Amino acid sequence: MIRRFFAGFDTTLFAAVLPIIAAGLVTMTSFSGETSFFSRQLAWALASIVLCMGIARIDVRFLRQSRILVILYLLSLTLLAAVLVFGKTIKGSQSWIDFGGISIQPTDFAKIFVIGMLAKYFSRRHVEIANPRHLYVSFLYVLVPTGLVLLQPDFGSAIIILGLWLGMALIAGISRKHLLLIGGIFLAAILVGWLFLFKPYQKARIISFVSPMSDIRGSGYNAYQSMIAVGSGQFLGKGVGYGTQSRLNFLPEYQTDFIFAAFAEEWGFVGALIILACFGVIIWRLITHASRGASNFETLFCAGFAIMLLGHLVINVGMNIGLMPITGLPLPFMSYGGSHLLAEMIGLGIVFSMSRYERAIHRDDLQNEFVGYA
């Protein structure tokens, strides 16, 4: 019974996730005397793990049905639109809705549904994927949620959603020259806006977003303090509870956006390397599941989920070490917040369920599947 219950369950992938969740919780104990971040995040972590295990036992092949995915996709768009009307504003971003005293950020769940929609669209049209029409139609699936997310505004999540479309389109076999054409049009639109449409204060906002270090006392303050925290950890760190940047409140948002910096200050280069290694295992296992997908839908979904996590990781760590703009994206499985943790564990549960029906195939067979499967 135990073997049957855990059939298809990737223990390596799950074992790589747990240390990241634990690292976030341990870091939050450093300032749990003043807040309840630790206790609340622990409750979210336990609930999300139970949810992940439950989804892993469900046959998620029903997600291949277009009707189901369309309903979930439209539901996510409805919630994103509802945020703009009924949502509450926190730090200038109207991204949360209250449900009985619990704040939910619909954007996190919308990313999972967008992955499902793109996986379904590309898996059914891979034979004629070279047709540019599919590039434009698939882009419409991400254009609407991206627009709603930008209105909140949440630039980081908008970048992730667009990145999902770009990455999954490339994996599906979309012509690179068509992607370059759209990229050229996008860059031309930005250039025209910069030269003729944007006002001086709008240009100033864009500059501070792209290069926060140009204004250390203003928009670049968070990035500067984050770099100090990471550097002060040195090789072995200062020890749990001895991170001065977070404990003395020099480092803002140390439980969410900059938890990697708070962790690196206490655990040093070695601790940060272990966390990055765990993420490397996660991405490797997701790519492995993608290569063994029972159908193109499973392959594209696992690949899309890997792209989402990798995008969050690169942007979050990049802004913690001063290489990326401050976008407010959480570090997967580690930053404080129930919405993103639930969404990530839902995605993980879907991957575990799909792995029960995956097939081991040769790389050449996988390439032929995208060309010849009807």
mmCIF file of C-alpha atoms in Angstrom:
data_model
loop_
_atom_site.group_PDB
_atom_site.id
_atom_site.type_symbol
_atom_site.label_atom_id
_atom_site.label_comp_id
_atom_site.label_asym_id
_atom_site.label_seq_id
_atom_site.Cartn_x
_atom_site.Cartn_y
_atom_site.Cartn_z
ATOM 1 C CA MET A 1 0.000 0.000 0.000
ATOM 2 C CA ILE A 2 2.841 2.394 0.817
ATOM 3 C CA ARG A 3 4.520 1.765 -2.544
ATOM 4 C CA ARG A 4 1.205 2.242 -4.322
ATOM 5 C CA PHE A 5 0.543 5.488 -2.447
ATOM 6 C CA PHE A 6 3.933 6.950 -3.390
ATOM 7 C CA ALA A 7 3.938 5.590 -6.950
ATOM 8 C CA GLY A 8 5.493 8.203 -9.242
ATOM 9 C CA PHE A 9 6.373 10.423 -6.273
ATOM 10 C CA ASP A 10 9.743 12.062 -6.910
ATOM 11 C CA THR A 11 11.442 11.896 -3.516
ATOM 12 C CA THR A 12 14.572 13.619 -4.863
ATOM 13 C CA LEU A 13 12.581 16.629 -6.031
ATOM 14 C CA PHE A 14 10.564 16.795 -2.821
ATOM 15 C CA ALA A 15 13.703 16.408 -0.704
ATOM 16 C CA ALA A 16 15.225 19.411 -2.484
ATOM 17 C CA VAL A 17 12.185 21.567 -1.714
ATOM 18 C CA LEU A 18 12.072 20.880 2.029
ATOM 19 C CA PRO A 19 15.474 22.454 2.908
ATOM 20 C CA ILE A 20 14.462 25.651 1.089
ATOM 21 C CA ILE A 21 11.202 25.873 3.059
ATOM 22 C CA ALA A 22 13.136 25.134 6.258
ATOM 23 C CA ALA A 23 15.741 27.792 5.432
ATOM 24 C CA GLY A 24 13.014 30.406 5.106
ATOM 25 C CA LEU A 25 11.474 29.382 8.415
ATOM 26 C CA VAL A 26 14.815 29.361 10.231
ATOM 27 C CA THR A 27 15.629 32.824 8.892
ATOM 28 C CA MET A 28 12.263 34.118 10.110
ATOM 29 C CA THR A 29 13.026 32.934 13.651
ATOM 30 C CA SER A 30 15.726 35.605 13.715
ATOM 31 C CA PHE A 31 13.026 38.254 14.055
ATOM 32 C CA SER A 32 10.095 36.175 15.337
ATOM 33 C CA GLY A 33 10.277 37.983 18.667
ATOM 34 C CA GLU A 34 8.773 41.059 17.057
ATOM 35 C CA THR A 35 6.480 39.451 14.490
ATOM 36 C CA SER A 36 4.544 36.265 13.860
ATOM 37 C CA PHE A 37 6.095 35.584 10.452
ATOM 38 C CA PHE A 38 7.482 32.214 11.544
ATOM 39 C CA SER A 39 4.262 30.789 13.001
ATOM 40 C CA ARG A 40 2.126 31.922 10.091
ATOM 41 C CA GLN A 41 4.574 30.698 7.477
ATOM 42 C CA LEU A 42 4.854 27.353 9.261
ATOM 43 C CA ALA A 43 1.080 26.961 9.030
ATOM 44 C CA TRP A 44 1.152 27.829 5.314
ATOM 45 C CA ALA A 45 4.022 25.394 4.732
ATOM 46 C CA LEU A 46 2.213 22.484 6.410
ATOM 47 C CA ALA A 47 -1.033 23.253 4.554
ATOM 48 C CA SER A 48 0.757 23.503 1.199
ATOM 49 C CA ILE A 49 2.605 20.200 1.735
ATOM 50 C CA VAL A 50 -0.651 18.429 2.547
ATOM 51 C CA LEU A 51 -2.248 20.006 -0.541
ATOM 52 C CA CYS A 52 0.697 18.922 -2.702
ATOM 53 C CA MET A 53 0.442 15.324 -1.455
ATOM 54 C CA GLY A 54 -3.301 15.327 -2.085
ATOM 55 C CA ILE A 55 -2.974 16.588 -5.666
ATOM 56 C CA ALA A 56 -0.211 14.044 -6.303
ATOM 57 C CA ARG A 57 -2.758 11.276 -5.657
ATOM 58 C CA ILE A 58 -5.275 12.704 -8.157
ATOM 59 C CA ASP A 59 -5.217 11.705 -11.807
ATOM 60 C CA VAL A 60 -4.621 15.157 -13.302
ATOM 61 C CA ARG A 61 -4.947 13.954 -16.866
ATOM 62 C CA PHE A 62 -8.372 15.612 -16.821
ATOM 63 C CA LEU A 63 -6.433 18.877 -17.257
ATOM 64 C CA ARG A 64 -5.887 17.867 -20.879
ATOM 65 C CA GLN A 65 -9.532 18.768 -21.475
ATOM 66 C CA SER A 66 -9.782 22.222 -22.982
ATOM 67 C CA ARG A 67 -13.047 22.921 -21.156
ATOM 68 C CA ILE A 68 -11.448 22.453 -17.731
ATOM 69 C CA LEU A 69 -8.447 24.622 -18.531
ATOM 70 C CA VAL A 70 -10.593 27.386 -20.033
ATOM 71 C CA ILE A 71 -12.729 27.480 -16.879
ATOM 72 C CA LEU A 72 -9.653 27.722 -14.648
ATOM 73 C CA TYR A 73 -8.085 30.331 -16.925
ATOM 74 C CA LEU A 74 -11.238 32.484 -16.953
ATOM 75 C CA LEU A 75 -11.518 32.109 -13.185
ATOM 76 C CA SER A 76 -7.979 33.437 -12.784
ATOM 77 C CA LEU A 77 -8.765 36.400 -15.056
ATOM 78 C CA THR A 78 -11.901 37.123 -13.016
ATOM 79 C CA LEU A 79 -9.890 37.170 -9.801
ATOM 80 C CA LEU A 80 -7.241 39.405 -11.368
ATOM 81 C CA ALA A 81 -9.961 41.824 -12.456
ATOM 82 C CA ALA A 82 -11.600 41.638 -9.018
ATOM 83 C CA VAL A 83 -8.312 42.657 -7.415
ATOM 84 C CA LEU A 84 -8.459 45.976 -9.266
ATOM 85 C CA VAL A 85 -11.937 46.651 -7.823
ATOM 86 C CA PHE A 86 -11.999 45.013 -4.392
ATOM 87 C CA GLY A 87 -8.322 44.418 -3.660
ATOM 88 C CA LYS A 88 -6.364 46.123 -0.921
ATOM 89 C CA THR A 89 -3.252 48.161 -1.575
ATOM 90 C CA ILE A 90 -0.001 47.282 0.189
ATOM 91 C CA LYS A 91 3.132 49.345 -0.480
ATOM 92 C CA GLY A 92 1.641 50.890 -3.598
ATOM 93 C CA SER A 93 0.500 47.631 -5.193
ATOM 94 C CA GLN A 94 -3.158 46.569 -5.298
ATOM 95 C CA SER A 95 -2.551 42.824 -5.552
ATOM 96 C CA TRP A 96 -4.391 41.157 -2.641
ATOM 97 C CA ILE A 97 -7.981 40.126 -1.920
ATOM 98 C CA ASP A 98 -9.236 39.286 1.551
ATOM 99 C CA PHE A 99 -11.181 36.044 2.029
ATOM 100 C CA GLY A 100 -12.355 35.756 5.610
ATOM 101 C CA GLY A 101 -9.315 37.523 7.016
ATOM 102 C CA ILE A 102 -6.860 35.668 4.756
ATOM 103 C CA SER A 103 -5.124 37.698 2.054
ATOM 104 C CA ILE A 104 -4.704 35.920 -1.267
ATOM 105 C CA GLN A 105 -2.674 37.134 -4.244
ATOM 106 C CA PRO A 106 -4.450 35.777 -7.374
ATOM 107 C CA THR A 107 -1.435 36.512 -9.586
ATOM 108 C CA ASP A 108 0.433 33.530 -8.109
ATOM 109 C CA PHE A 109 -2.305 31.085 -9.129
ATOM 110 C CA ALA A 110 -2.807 32.781 -12.518
ATOM 111 C CA LYS A 111 0.767 31.825 -13.462
ATOM 112 C CA ILE A 112 -0.039 28.113 -13.000
ATOM 113 C CA PHE A 113 -3.203 28.405 -15.110
ATOM 114 C CA VAL A 114 -1.318 30.297 -17.836
ATOM 115 C CA ILE A 115 1.215 27.450 -17.950
ATOM 116 C CA GLY A 116 -1.668 24.993 -18.385
ATOM 117 C CA MET A 117 -3.298 27.023 -21.165
ATOM 118 C CA LEU A 118 -0.063 27.448 -23.101
ATOM 119 C CA ALA A 119 0.812 23.764 -22.649
ATOM 120 C CA LYS A 120 -2.596 22.776 -24.031
ATOM 121 C CA TYR A 121 -2.447 25.198 -26.960
ATOM 122 C CA PHE A 122 1.065 24.291 -28.075
ATOM 123 C CA SER A 123 0.568 20.537 -27.553
ATOM 124 C CA ARG A 124 -2.410 20.479 -29.937
ATOM 125 C CA ARG A 125 -0.772 22.551 -32.669
ATOM 126 C CA HIS A 126 2.815 21.344 -32.708
ATOM 127 C CA VAL A 127 2.439 19.844 -36.211
ATOM 128 C CA GLU A 128 1.796 23.294 -37.698
ATOM 129 C CA ILE A 129 3.694 25.257 -35.059
ATOM 130 C CA ALA A 130 5.718 27.067 -37.734
ATOM 131 C CA ASN A 131 2.572 28.982 -38.711
ATOM 132 C CA PRO A 132 3.015 32.507 -37.264
ATOM 133 C CA ARG A 133 -0.699 32.617 -36.466
ATOM 134 C CA HIS A 134 -0.071 30.355 -33.475
ATOM 135 C CA LEU A 135 2.520 32.779 -32.178
ATOM 136 C CA TYR A 136 -0.002 35.614 -32.159
ATOM 137 C CA VAL A 137 -2.901 33.560 -30.762
ATOM 138 C CA SER A 138 -0.768 32.109 -27.965
ATOM 139 C CA PHE A 139 0.447 35.610 -27.133
ATOM 140 C CA LEU A 140 -3.167 36.687 -26.585
ATOM 141 C CA TYR A 141 -3.438 34.101 -23.806
ATOM 142 C CA VAL A 142 -0.736 35.939 -21.863
ATOM 143 C CA LEU A 143 -1.553 39.476 -23.023
ATOM 144 C CA VAL A 144 -4.769 39.726 -20.994
ATOM 145 C CA PRO A 145 -3.377 38.501 -17.640
ATOM 146 C CA THR A 146 -0.202 40.524 -18.215
ATOM 147 C CA GLY A 147 -2.261 43.671 -18.717
ATOM 148 C CA LEU A 148 -4.310 43.026 -15.574
ATOM 149 C CA VAL A 149 -1.155 42.386 -13.556
ATOM 150 C CA LEU A 150 0.495 45.569 -14.843
ATOM 151 C CA LEU A 151 -2.517 47.590 -13.698
ATOM 152 C CA GLN A 152 -1.942 46.516 -10.066
ATOM 153 C CA PRO A 153 1.012 47.300 -10.748
ATOM 154 C CA ASP A 154 3.185 44.183 -10.437
ATOM 155 C CA PHE A 155 6.004 44.459 -12.966
ATOM 156 C CA GLY A 156 7.835 41.386 -11.701
ATOM 157 C CA SER A 157 4.912 39.011 -12.224
ATOM 158 C CA ALA A 158 4.223 40.558 -15.630
ATOM 159 C CA ILE A 159 7.806 39.752 -16.644
ATOM 160 C CA ILE A 160 7.371 36.156 -15.443
ATOM 161 C CA ILE A 161 4.138 35.667 -17.426
ATOM 162 C CA LEU A 162 5.729 37.036 -20.591
ATOM 163 C CA GLY A 163 8.782 34.861 -19.926
ATOM 164 C CA LEU A 164 6.534 31.804 -19.695
ATOM 165 C CA TRP A 165 5.135 32.512 -23.142
ATOM 166 C CA LEU A 166 8.580 33.105 -24.634
ATOM 167 C CA GLY A 167 10.156 30.015 -23.081
ATOM 168 C CA MET A 168 7.290 27.645 -23.830
ATOM 169 C CA ALA A 169 7.006 28.951 -27.400
ATOM 170 C CA LEU A 170 10.672 28.190 -27.982
ATOM 171 C CA ILE A 171 10.308 24.696 -26.504
ATOM 172 C CA ALA A 172 7.231 24.037 -28.647
ATOM 173 C CA GLY A 173 9.212 24.896 -31.780
ATOM 174 C CA ILE A 174 8.023 28.390 -32.694
ATOM 175 C CA SER A 175 10.217 29.952 -35.373
ATOM 176 C CA ARG A 176 12.931 32.122 -33.864
ATOM 177 C CA LYS A 177 12.657 34.665 -36.674
ATOM 178 C CA HIS A 178 9.018 35.279 -35.732
ATOM 179 C CA LEU A 179 10.031 35.781 -32.107
ATOM 180 C CA LEU A 180 12.752 38.192 -33.197
ATOM 181 C CA LEU A 181 10.194 40.108 -35.252
ATOM 182 C CA ILE A 182 7.918 40.540 -32.241
ATOM 183 C CA GLY A 183 10.901 41.478 -30.099
ATOM 184 C CA GLY A 184 11.892 44.125 -32.633
ATOM 185 C CA ILE A 185 8.395 45.578 -32.661
ATOM 186 C CA PHE A 186 8.370 45.649 -28.848
ATOM 187 C CA LEU A 187 11.719 47.441 -28.668
ATOM 188 C CA ALA A 188 10.626 49.921 -31.334
ATOM 189 C CA ALA A 189 7.467 50.696 -29.337
ATOM 190 C CA ILE A 190 9.577 51.340 -26.211
ATOM 191 C CA LEU A 191 11.913 53.637 -28.177
ATOM 192 C CA VAL A 192 9.029 55.643 -29.623
ATOM 193 C CA GLY A 193 7.451 55.956 -26.190
ATOM 194 C CA TRP A 194 10.744 57.074 -24.630
ATOM 195 C CA LEU A 195 11.387 59.728 -27.296
ATOM 196 C CA PHE A 196 7.897 61.111 -27.850
ATOM 197 C CA LEU A 197 5.346 59.878 -25.254
ATOM 198 C CA PHE A 198 6.865 59.461 -21.771
ATOM 199 C CA LYS A 199 6.902 62.461 -19.476
ATOM 200 C CA PRO A 200 10.052 63.323 -17.445
ATOM 201 C CA TYR A 201 8.709 61.803 -14.212
ATOM 202 C CA GLN A 202 7.813 58.591 -16.065
ATOM 203 C CA LYS A 203 11.344 58.376 -17.464
ATOM 204 C CA ALA A 204 12.703 58.886 -13.948
ATOM 205 C CA ARG A 205 10.635 55.954 -12.671
ATOM 206 C CA ILE A 206 11.874 53.704 -15.452
ATOM 207 C CA ILE A 207 15.493 54.665 -14.803
ATOM 208 C CA SER A 208 15.140 53.974 -11.081
ATOM 209 C CA PHE A 209 13.499 50.617 -11.884
ATOM 210 C CA VAL A 210 16.249 49.515 -14.276
ATOM 211 C CA SER A 211 19.123 50.989 -12.272
ATOM 212 C CA PRO A 212 18.112 51.352 -8.613
ATOM 213 C CA MET A 213 21.722 51.881 -7.521
ATOM 214 C CA SER A 214 21.678 55.256 -9.281
ATOM 215 C CA ASP A 215 19.667 56.577 -6.311
ATOM 216 C CA ILE A 216 21.059 54.895 -3.177
ATOM 217 C CA ARG A 217 19.195 57.158 -0.746
ATOM 218 C CA GLY A 218 15.929 56.727 -2.609
ATOM 219 C CA SER A 219 14.819 53.905 -4.886
ATOM 220 C CA GLY A 220 18.182 52.144 -4.600
ATOM 221 C CA TYR A 221 18.241 52.006 -0.795
ATOM 222 C CA ASN A 222 16.818 48.469 -0.550
ATOM 223 C CA ALA A 223 19.213 47.085 -3.143
ATOM 224 C CA TYR A 224 22.189 48.739 -1.460
ATOM 225 C CA GLN A 225 21.318 47.357 1.989
ATOM 226 C CA SER A 226 20.732 43.920 0.473
ATOM 227 C CA MET A 227 24.208 43.912 -1.056
ATOM 228 C CA ILE A 228 25.686 44.884 2.315
ATOM 229 C CA ALA A 229 23.823 42.008 3.991
ATOM 230 C CA VAL A 230 25.010 39.426 1.447
ATOM 231 C CA GLY A 231 28.613 40.654 1.581
ATOM 232 C CA SER A 232 28.763 40.845 5.372
ATOM 233 C CA GLY A 233 27.886 37.149 5.629
ATOM 234 C CA GLN A 234 31.276 36.322 4.084
ATOM 235 C CA PHE A 235 32.084 32.583 3.907
ATOM 236 C CA LEU A 236 30.333 30.973 6.889
ATOM 237 C CA GLY A 237 27.918 33.727 7.941
ATOM 238 C CA LYS A 238 27.271 35.471 11.237
ATOM 239 C CA GLY A 239 25.070 32.730 12.678
ATOM 240 C CA VAL A 240 21.310 32.422 13.176
ATOM 241 C CA GLY A 241 19.960 35.467 14.969
ATOM 242 C CA TYR A 242 23.077 37.551 14.392
ATOM 243 C CA GLY A 243 22.155 39.125 11.077
ATOM 244 C CA THR A 244 22.444 42.807 11.927
ATOM 245 C CA GLN A 245 21.021 44.142 8.669
ATOM 246 C CA SER A 246 17.654 42.447 9.226
ATOM 247 C CA ARG A 247 17.523 42.581 13.032
ATOM 248 C CA LEU A 248 18.316 46.304 13.113
ATOM 249 C CA ASN A 249 15.843 46.975 10.262
ATOM 250 C CA PHE A 250 18.454 48.304 7.849
ATOM 251 C CA LEU A 251 17.247 45.698 5.349
ATOM 252 C CA PRO A 252 13.546 46.253 4.480
ATOM 253 C CA GLU A 253 11.249 43.371 3.516
ATOM 254 C CA TYR A 254 13.743 40.837 4.900
ATOM 255 C CA GLN A 255 10.987 38.216 5.195
ATOM 256 C CA THR A 256 9.798 38.486 1.579
ATOM 257 C CA ASP A 257 11.749 40.198 -1.222
ATOM 258 C CA PHE A 258 15.136 40.096 0.519
ATOM 259 C CA ILE A 259 14.994 36.869 2.495
ATOM 260 C CA PHE A 260 17.893 35.522 0.436
ATOM 261 C CA ALA A 261 20.051 38.427 1.632
ATOM 262 C CA ALA A 262 18.936 37.884 5.249
ATOM 263 C CA PHE A 263 19.737 34.164 4.942
ATOM 264 C CA ALA A 264 23.107 34.788 3.266
ATOM 265 C CA GLU A 265 24.096 37.202 6.047
ATOM 266 C CA GLU A 266 23.482 34.539 8.697
ATOM 267 C CA TRP A 267 24.711 31.481 6.788
ATOM 268 C CA GLY A 268 27.311 32.989 4.475
ATOM 269 C CA PHE A 269 28.492 31.834 1.072
ATOM 270 C CA VAL A 270 28.272 28.159 2.043
ATOM 271 C CA GLY A 271 24.614 28.414 3.075
ATOM 272 C CA ALA A 272 23.683 30.389 -0.038
ATOM 273 C CA LEU A 273 25.448 27.813 -2.204
ATOM 274 C CA ILE A 274 23.482 24.975 -0.582
ATOM 275 C CA ILE A 275 20.188 26.764 -1.278
ATOM 276 C CA LEU A 276 21.164 27.389 -4.903
ATOM 277 C CA ALA A 277 22.184 23.721 -5.214
ATOM 278 C CA CYS A 278 18.726 22.674 -3.980
ATOM 279 C CA PHE A 279 17.147 24.874 -6.630
ATOM 280 C CA GLY A 280 19.450 23.289 -9.192
ATOM 281 C CA VAL A 281 18.160 19.833 -8.216
ATOM 282 C CA ILE A 282 14.563 21.055 -8.519
ATOM 283 C CA ILE A 283 15.082 22.439 -12.029
ATOM 284 C CA TRP A 284 16.985 19.287 -13.070
ATOM 285 C CA ARG A 285 14.198 16.989 -11.885
ATOM 286 C CA LEU A 286 11.521 19.102 -13.584
ATOM 287 C CA ILE A 287 13.436 18.970 -16.866
ATOM 288 C CA THR A 288 13.748 15.194 -16.421
ATOM 289 C CA HIS A 289 9.978 14.875 -15.977
ATOM 290 C CA ALA A 290 9.449 17.102 -19.013
ATOM 291 C CA SER A 291 11.618 14.798 -21.143
ATOM 292 C CA ARG A 292 9.554 11.784 -20.010
ATOM 293 C CA GLY A 293 6.102 13.295 -20.318
ATOM 294 C CA ALA A 294 3.293 10.922 -21.230
ATOM 295 C CA SER A 295 2.241 13.441 -23.901
ATOM 296 C CA ASN A 296 3.237 16.841 -25.199
ATOM 297 C CA PHE A 297 0.929 18.456 -22.646
ATOM 298 C CA GLU A 298 2.830 16.958 -19.707
ATOM 299 C CA THR A 299 6.161 17.810 -21.320
ATOM 300 C CA LEU A 300 5.220 21.450 -21.836
ATOM 301 C CA PHE A 301 3.613 21.840 -18.415
ATOM 302 C CA CYS A 302 6.688 20.544 -16.566
ATOM 303 C CA ALA A 303 8.943 22.714 -18.713
ATOM 304 C CA GLY A 304 6.749 25.754 -18.109
ATOM 305 C CA PHE A 305 6.763 25.172 -14.352
ATOM 306 C CA ALA A 306 10.570 24.938 -14.447
ATOM 307 C CA ILE A 307 10.720 28.212 -16.380
ATOM 308 C CA MET A 308 8.493 29.911 -13.802
ATOM 309 C CA LEU A 309 10.605 28.797 -10.835
ATOM 310 C CA LEU A 310 13.861 29.603 -12.632
ATOM 311 C CA GLY A 311 12.580 33.070 -13.548
ATOM 312 C CA HIS A 312 11.646 33.796 -9.930
ATOM 313 C CA LEU A 313 15.005 32.482 -8.731
ATOM 314 C CA VAL A 314 17.128 34.495 -11.172
ATOM 315 C CA ILE A 315 15.232 37.752 -10.642
ATOM 316 C CA ASN A 316 14.986 37.467 -6.854
ATOM 317 C CA VAL A 317 18.606 36.472 -6.264
ATOM 318 C CA GLY A 318 19.704 38.994 -8.883
ATOM 319 C CA MET A 319 17.987 41.876 -7.105
ATOM 320 C CA ASN A 320 19.392 40.660 -3.760
ATOM 321 C CA ILE A 321 22.954 40.997 -5.062
ATOM 322 C CA GLY A 322 22.369 44.194 -7.027
ATOM 323 C CA LEU A 323 22.275 42.732 -10.545
ATOM 324 C CA MET A 324 18.530 42.998 -11.238
ATOM 325 C CA PRO A 325 15.886 45.685 -10.714
ATOM 326 C CA ILE A 326 13.739 45.518 -7.574
ATOM 327 C CA THR A 327 10.524 43.849 -8.720
ATOM 328 C CA GLY A 328 8.980 42.428 -5.555
ATOM 329 C CA LEU A 329 9.092 38.812 -6.736
ATOM 330 C CA PRO A 330 9.353 36.256 -3.900
ATOM 331 C CA LEU A 331 11.975 33.542 -3.742
ATOM 332 C CA PRO A 332 10.129 30.249 -4.442
ATOM 333 C CA PHE A 333 9.383 28.089 -1.375
ATOM 334 C CA MET A 334 11.406 30.426 0.865
ATOM 335 C CA SER A 335 9.922 33.933 1.004
ATOM 336 C CA TYR A 336 7.124 34.692 3.429
ATOM 337 C CA GLY A 337 3.627 34.468 1.952
ATOM 338 C CA GLY A 338 0.942 31.840 1.634
ATOM 339 C CA SER A 339 -0.274 32.526 -1.900
ATOM 340 C CA HIS A 340 2.961 31.897 -3.747
ATOM 341 C CA LEU A 341 3.791 28.871 -1.564
ATOM 342 C CA LEU A 342 0.378 27.304 -2.186
ATOM 343 C CA ALA A 343 0.632 27.967 -5.933
ATOM 344 C CA GLU A 344 4.129 26.486 -6.126
ATOM 345 C CA MET A 345 3.116 23.367 -4.203
ATOM 346 C CA ILE A 346 0.013 22.999 -6.382
ATOM 347 C CA GLY A 347 2.290 23.034 -9.425
ATOM 348 C CA LEU A 348 4.574 20.535 -7.735
ATOM 349 C CA GLY A 349 1.633 18.261 -6.925
ATOM 350 C CA ILE A 350 0.523 18.350 -10.578
ATOM 351 C CA VAL A 351 4.037 17.369 -11.669
ATOM 352 C CA PHE A 352 4.059 14.481 -9.168
ATOM 353 C CA SER A 353 0.704 13.278 -10.495
ATOM 354 C CA MET A 354 1.899 13.514 -14.098
ATOM 355 C CA SER A 355 5.017 11.512 -13.223
ATOM 356 C CA ARG A 356 2.839 8.474 -12.476
ATOM 357 C CA TYR A 357 2.077 8.235 -16.208
ATOM 358 C CA GLU A 358 5.358 9.403 -17.682
ATOM 359 C CA ARG A 359 7.336 7.302 -20.096
ATOM 360 C CA ALA A 360 11.063 6.920 -20.484
ATOM 361 C CA ILE A 361 11.891 7.864 -24.093
ATOM 362 C CA HIS A 362 15.017 8.626 -26.011
ATOM 363 C CA ARG A 363 15.811 12.239 -26.863
ATOM 364 C CA ASP A 364 15.426 11.528 -30.599
ATOM 365 C CA ASP A 365 11.960 10.074 -29.966
ATOM 366 C CA LEU A 366 10.982 13.217 -28.088
ATOM 367 C CA GLN A 367 12.089 15.420 -30.984
ATOM 368 C CA ASN A 368 10.191 13.272 -33.462
ATOM 369 C CA GLU A 369 7.089 13.521 -31.298
ATOM 370 C CA PHE A 370 6.898 17.294 -31.805
ATOM 371 C CA VAL A 371 7.207 16.789 -35.557
ATOM 372 C CA GLY A 372 5.118 13.758 -36.285
ATOM 373 C CA TYR A 373 2.536 13.406 -33.505
ATOM 374 C CA ALA A 374 -1.023 14.047 -34.715
#
